[in-house]
Coordinates of C-alpha atoms in Angstrom, one line a residue:
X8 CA 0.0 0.0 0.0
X9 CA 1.0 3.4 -0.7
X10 CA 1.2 6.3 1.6
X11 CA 1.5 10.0 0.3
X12 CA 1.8 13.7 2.3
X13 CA -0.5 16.4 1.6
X14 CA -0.3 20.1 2.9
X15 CA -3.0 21.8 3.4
X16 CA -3.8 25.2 4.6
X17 CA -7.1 26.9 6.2
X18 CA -7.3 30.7 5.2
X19 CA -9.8 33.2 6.2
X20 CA -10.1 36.1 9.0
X21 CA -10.5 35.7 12.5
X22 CA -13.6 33.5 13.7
X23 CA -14.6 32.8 10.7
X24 CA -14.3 29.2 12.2
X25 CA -11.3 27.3 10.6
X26 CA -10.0 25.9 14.0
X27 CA -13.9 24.5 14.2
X28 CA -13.7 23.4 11.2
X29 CA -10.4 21.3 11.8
X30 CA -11.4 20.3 15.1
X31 CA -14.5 18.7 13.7
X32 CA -13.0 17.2 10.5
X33 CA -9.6 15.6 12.2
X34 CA -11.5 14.9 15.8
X35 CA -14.9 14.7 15.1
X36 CA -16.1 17.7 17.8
X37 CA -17.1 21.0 18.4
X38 CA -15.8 23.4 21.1
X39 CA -17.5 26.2 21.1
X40 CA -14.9 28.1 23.0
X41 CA -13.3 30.8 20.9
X42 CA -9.3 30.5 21.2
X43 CA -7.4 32.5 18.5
X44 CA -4.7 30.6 16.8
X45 CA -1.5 32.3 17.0
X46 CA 1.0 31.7 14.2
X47 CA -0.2 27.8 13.1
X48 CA -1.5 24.7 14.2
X49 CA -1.1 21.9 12.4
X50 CA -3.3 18.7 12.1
X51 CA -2.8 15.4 10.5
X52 CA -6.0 13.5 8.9
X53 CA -5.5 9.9 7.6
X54 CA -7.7 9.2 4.3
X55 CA -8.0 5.9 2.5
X56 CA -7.5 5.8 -0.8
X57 CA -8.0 3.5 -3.8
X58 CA -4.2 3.1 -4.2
X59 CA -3.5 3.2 0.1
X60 CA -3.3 6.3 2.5
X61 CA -2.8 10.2 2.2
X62 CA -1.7 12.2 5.2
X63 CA -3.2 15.2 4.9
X64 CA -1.5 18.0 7.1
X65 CA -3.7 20.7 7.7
X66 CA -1.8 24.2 8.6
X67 CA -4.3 26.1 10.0
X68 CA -3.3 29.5 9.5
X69 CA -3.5 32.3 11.9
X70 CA -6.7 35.1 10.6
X71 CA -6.1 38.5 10.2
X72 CA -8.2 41.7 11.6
X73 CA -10.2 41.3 8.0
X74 CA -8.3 44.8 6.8
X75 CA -5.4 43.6 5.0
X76 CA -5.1 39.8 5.0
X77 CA -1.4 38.9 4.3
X78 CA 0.1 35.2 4.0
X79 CA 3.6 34.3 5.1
X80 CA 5.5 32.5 2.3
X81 CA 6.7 30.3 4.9
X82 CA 3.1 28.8 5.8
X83 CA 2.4 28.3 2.4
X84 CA 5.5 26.8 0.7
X85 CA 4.5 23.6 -0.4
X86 CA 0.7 23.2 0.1
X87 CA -1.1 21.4 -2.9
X88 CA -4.4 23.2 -1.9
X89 CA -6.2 25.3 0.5
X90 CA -9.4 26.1 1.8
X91 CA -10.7 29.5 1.8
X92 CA -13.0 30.3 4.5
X93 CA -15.5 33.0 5.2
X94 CA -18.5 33.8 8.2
X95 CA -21.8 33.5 6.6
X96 CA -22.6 36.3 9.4
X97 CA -20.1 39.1 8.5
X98 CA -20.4 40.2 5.2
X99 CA -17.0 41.5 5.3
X100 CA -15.2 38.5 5.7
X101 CA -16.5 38.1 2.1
X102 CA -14.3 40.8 0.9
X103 CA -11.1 38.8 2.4
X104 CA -12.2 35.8 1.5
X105 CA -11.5 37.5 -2.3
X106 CA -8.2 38.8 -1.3
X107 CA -6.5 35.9 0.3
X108 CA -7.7 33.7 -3.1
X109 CA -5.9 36.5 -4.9
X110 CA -2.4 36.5 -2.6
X111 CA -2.1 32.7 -2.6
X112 CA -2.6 32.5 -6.5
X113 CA 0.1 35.1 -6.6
X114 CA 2.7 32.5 -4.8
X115 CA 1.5 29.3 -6.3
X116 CA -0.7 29.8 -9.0
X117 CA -1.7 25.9 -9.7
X118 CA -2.9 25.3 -6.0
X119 CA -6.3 24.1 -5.9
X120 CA -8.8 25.7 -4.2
X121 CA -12.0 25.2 -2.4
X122 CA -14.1 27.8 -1.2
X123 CA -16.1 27.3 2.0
X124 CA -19.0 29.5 3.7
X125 CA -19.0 28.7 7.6
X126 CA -21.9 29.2 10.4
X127 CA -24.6 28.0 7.8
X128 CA -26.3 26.9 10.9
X129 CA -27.1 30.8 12.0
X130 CA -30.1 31.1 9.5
X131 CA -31.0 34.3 10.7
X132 CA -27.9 36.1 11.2
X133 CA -27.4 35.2 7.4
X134 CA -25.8 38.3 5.6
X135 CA -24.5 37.0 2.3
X136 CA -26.5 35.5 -0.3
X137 CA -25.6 32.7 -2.3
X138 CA -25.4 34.6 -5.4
X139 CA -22.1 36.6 -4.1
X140 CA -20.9 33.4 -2.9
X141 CA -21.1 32.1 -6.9
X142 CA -20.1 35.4 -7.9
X143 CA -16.3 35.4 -5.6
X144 CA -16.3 31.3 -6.7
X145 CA -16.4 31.8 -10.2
X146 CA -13.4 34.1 -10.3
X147 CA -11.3 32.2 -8.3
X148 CA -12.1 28.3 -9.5
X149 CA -15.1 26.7 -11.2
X150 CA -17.9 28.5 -9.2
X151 CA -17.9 25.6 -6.4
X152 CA -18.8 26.9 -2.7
X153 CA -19.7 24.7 0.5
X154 CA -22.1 25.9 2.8
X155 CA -20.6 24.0 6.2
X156 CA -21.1 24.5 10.2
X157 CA -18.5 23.4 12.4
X158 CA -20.7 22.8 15.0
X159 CA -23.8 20.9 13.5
X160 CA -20.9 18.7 11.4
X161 CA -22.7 19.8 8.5
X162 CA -20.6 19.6 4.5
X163 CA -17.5 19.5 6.8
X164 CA -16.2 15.9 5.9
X165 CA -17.0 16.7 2.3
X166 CA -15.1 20.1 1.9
X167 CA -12.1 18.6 3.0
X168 CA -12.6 15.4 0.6
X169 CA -13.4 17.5 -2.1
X170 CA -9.7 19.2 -1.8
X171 CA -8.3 15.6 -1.5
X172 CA -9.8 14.5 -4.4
X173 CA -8.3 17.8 -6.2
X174 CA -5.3 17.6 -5.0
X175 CA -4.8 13.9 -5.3
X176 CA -2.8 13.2 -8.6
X177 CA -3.4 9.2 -7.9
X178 CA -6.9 9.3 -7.7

């Protein structure tokens, strides 16, 4: 059987929910404490594959205050694809979600992306329609958004096998 490494890294401002996210994808729970991630954390998933195992290492990546995302070169040298997250409840975390796609494309610009559109769960805090999700999609990859929550579980497994199944040159 083979084994192969993935790295992955979780973009998006602060709260959007990509700790959540990783916490419920690599341990299967939900803490709905907030603790900001300083610098990184990374996490190691285990997928089976037709031809064996990947490893995927998930960087989650420290958010910024939403005015000027930036990415350290360091943190993304060598990641094969990324997800891209934004809070379905603050419209303005839309706006970054557009700018980090833009910065990472600028350092590698065959990395896959997936785009994903946390606290779907919060139906009536809702700010941003699906049509600006399309819209920010479209420009940035083939239009493709997920609509997750890190605390109801919900599209979380699938967003992160959707990037291994993009980044994954065996499959």
């Amino acid at each position: 059987m083979t084994i192969i490494q993935k790295k992955i890294c979780l973009l998006g401002d602060f709260g959007v929910g990509k700790t959540s996210l990783v916490e419920r994808f690599v341990e299967g729970r939900f803490n709905d404490k907030y603790l900001s991630t300083v610098g990184v954390k990374i996490s190691r998933k285990t997928l089976k594959r037709s031809y064996g195992t990947m490893n995927m290492l998930v960087w989650d990546v420290a958010g910024s205050n939403g005015f000027e995302p930036s990415l350290s070169n360091t943190y993304m040298q060598g990641a094969t694809g990324a997800l891209i997250v934004c809070d379905l409840t603050r419209r303005e975390t839309l706006a970054s979600f557009e700018k980090y796609a833009r910065q990472i494309r600028r350092m590698n610009p065959n990395i896959h992306l997936v785009f994903v559109c946390n606290k779907v769960d919060l139906i009536n805090e809702r700010v941003i329609p699906d049509a600006d999700l399309l819209a920010v999609s479209s420009t940035f990859g083939d239009g493709t958004f997920f609509l997750t929550s890190a605390k109801t579980g919900e599209q979380v497994e699938e967003v992160f096998i959707c990037l291994a199944d993009k980044i994954d040159t065996r499959a």
